[in-house]
Amino acid sequence: GEKNSMFGKTMSPEAKEKQLATLMKNHGVTNAFFLSKRECMSKQQRKLCAHLLSSVQSNVNHPEMDVLLKVDDRKIWPDILFREKKLIVEFNGDYWHCNPQKYAADFFHKNKQKTAQEIWEEDAKRQQVLEKNGYKVIVVWEKEFRKNNEAIVKNIIQVLSER
């Protein structure tokens, strides 16, 4: 509103570009609106993002986080997107995605109001839609990342170099 110092003002293209670069560098997002969404990322997911941001080669564009993809008739928010390489890294939290190594198919997820089986089917359908549209999807489970994060980052970097 009127109490905001930027109320009624517009930014120059140079200032917008600088703001975007700062958001990407400091927070890994392309829009300040998505900063609130990043707070929903787990500590391990933030760690994976940090590893990838520091590990990608200069000839590969940095990964994007919290960007909206319109694929077919769906809106999809991939966890980590390498747009030019058409590579998506999905970080599946063990609880939120009901890691099959920890949860039975009939486990009822109270927050999502769905069974583990229903969650797995939704995740699989989402991955199929992305793959049908030319994206390679790497799924990283929280449990596996905790065990061996270096190998997982190395694998993602290897896949990037092959695409």
XYZ file of C-alpha atoms in Angstrom:
163
model
C 0.000 0.000 0.000
C 0.892 3.659 0.251
C 3.128 3.095 3.288
C 5.464 0.951 1.163
C 8.432 3.013 -0.073
C 8.101 1.396 -3.526
C 4.382 2.173 -3.853
C 3.649 3.632 -7.291
C 7.249 3.289 -8.471
C 8.584 1.049 -11.220
C 11.986 -0.550 -11.402
C 14.328 -0.023 -14.322
C 15.164 -3.091 -16.428
C 18.705 -3.013 -14.984
C 17.366 -2.964 -11.424
C 15.005 -5.876 -12.195
C 17.880 -7.863 -13.690
C 20.055 -7.168 -10.639
C 17.212 -8.181 -8.309
C 16.706 -11.444 -10.219
C 20.433 -12.230 -10.097
C 20.486 -11.568 -6.342
C 17.435 -13.768 -5.745
C 19.029 -16.623 -7.704
C 22.425 -16.226 -6.046
C 21.225 -15.850 -2.476
C 18.034 -17.907 -2.466
C 17.876 -20.044 -5.616
C 14.515 -18.646 -6.693
C 13.470 -16.559 -9.679
C 10.742 -14.572 -7.947
C 10.557 -13.094 -4.431
C 7.078 -14.598 -4.053
C 8.698 -18.048 -3.935
C 10.861 -17.232 -0.930
C 7.961 -18.172 1.331
C 7.656 -21.497 -0.480
C 11.343 -22.265 0.102
C 10.700 -22.227 3.828
C 8.745 -25.424 3.222
C 11.890 -27.138 1.998
C 13.443 -29.573 4.415
C 16.969 -29.103 5.679
C 18.118 -32.044 3.548
C 16.445 -30.652 0.412
C 18.134 -27.289 0.971
C 21.425 -29.150 1.378
C 20.922 -30.924 -1.970
C 20.114 -27.602 -3.663
C 23.238 -26.006 -2.184
C 25.408 -28.914 -3.363
C 23.990 -28.661 -6.865
C 24.332 -24.877 -7.032
C 27.998 -25.134 -6.088
C 28.741 -28.215 -8.216
C 27.314 -27.476 -11.651
C 29.832 -26.583 -14.292
C 29.893 -23.158 -15.846
C 28.598 -24.548 -19.166
C 25.399 -25.703 -17.440
C 22.836 -23.124 -16.364
C 22.225 -23.157 -12.644
C 19.236 -25.111 -11.446
C 15.952 -23.346 -10.874
C 13.854 -23.993 -7.808
C 10.181 -23.263 -7.310
C 9.305 -22.576 -10.929
C 5.979 -23.403 -12.491
C 5.949 -25.726 -15.497
C 2.855 -26.046 -17.625
C 2.932 -29.566 -19.002
C -0.066 -30.798 -20.963
C -3.019 -29.487 -18.946
C -1.161 -29.651 -15.639
C 0.712 -27.143 -13.545
C 3.774 -28.786 -12.022
C 6.222 -27.314 -9.522
C 9.390 -29.398 -9.841
C 11.744 -29.273 -6.870
C 14.843 -28.632 -8.992
C 14.804 -27.914 -12.712
C 17.679 -27.764 -15.185
C 15.609 -26.202 -17.944
C 18.066 -26.417 -20.858
C 18.919 -30.039 -20.057
C 15.258 -30.964 -19.467
C 16.281 -32.589 -16.191
C 14.171 -32.517 -13.057
C 15.325 -33.617 -9.620
C 12.508 -34.462 -7.237
C 13.426 -34.610 -3.559
C 10.924 -36.901 -1.893
C 10.706 -36.502 1.843
C 10.225 -39.873 3.525
C 7.124 -38.743 5.417
C 5.445 -36.546 2.812
C 5.886 -39.056 -0.004
C 5.573 -42.168 2.217
C 8.896 -43.824 1.436
C 8.028 -47.460 0.597
C 10.998 -48.562 2.703
C 9.282 -47.066 5.745
C 5.529 -47.128 5.070
C 3.064 -49.804 4.003
C 0.742 -49.158 1.070
C -2.265 -48.882 3.385
C -0.647 -46.276 5.667
C -3.045 -43.317 5.941
C -1.302 -39.954 5.709
C -3.341 -37.672 7.951
C -2.035 -34.405 6.487
C -2.736 -35.409 2.900
C -5.852 -37.441 3.711
C -4.628 -40.219 1.400
C -3.089 -43.645 1.662
C 0.564 -44.197 0.838
C -0.570 -46.104 -2.260
C -2.555 -43.092 -3.487
C 0.445 -40.817 -2.914
C 2.739 -43.198 -4.824
C 0.265 -43.342 -7.711
C 0.058 -39.528 -7.880
C 3.854 -39.253 -7.842
C 4.151 -41.899 -10.582
C 1.530 -40.188 -12.770
C 3.280 -36.853 -12.366
C 6.596 -38.426 -13.353
C 4.988 -40.101 -16.387
C 3.590 -36.759 -17.583
C 7.005 -35.132 -17.270
C 8.803 -37.991 -19.019
C 6.215 -38.057 -21.811
C 7.081 -34.404 -22.433
C 10.816 -35.060 -22.730
C 11.995 -34.501 -19.161
C 14.304 -36.884 -17.354
C 13.251 -37.188 -13.734
C 15.618 -38.223 -10.958
C 13.880 -39.040 -7.689
C 15.979 -38.590 -4.561
C 14.596 -40.084 -1.367
C 15.429 -38.299 1.868
C 16.649 -41.518 3.505
C 19.075 -42.232 0.648
C 20.341 -38.640 0.586
C 21.065 -38.774 4.308
C 23.112 -41.957 3.779
C 25.167 -40.843 0.808
C 24.610 -37.296 -0.394
C 27.939 -37.077 -2.242
C 27.134 -40.065 -4.475
C 23.688 -38.674 -5.263
C 25.087 -35.264 -6.242
C 27.787 -36.982 -8.317
C 25.103 -39.038 -10.116
C 23.044 -35.924 -10.913
C 26.136 -34.133 -12.249
C 26.918 -37.216 -14.379
C 23.401 -37.255 -15.834
C 23.691 -33.535 -16.575
C 26.904 -34.089 -18.498
C 25.231 -36.798 -20.619
C 22.219 -34.669 -21.630
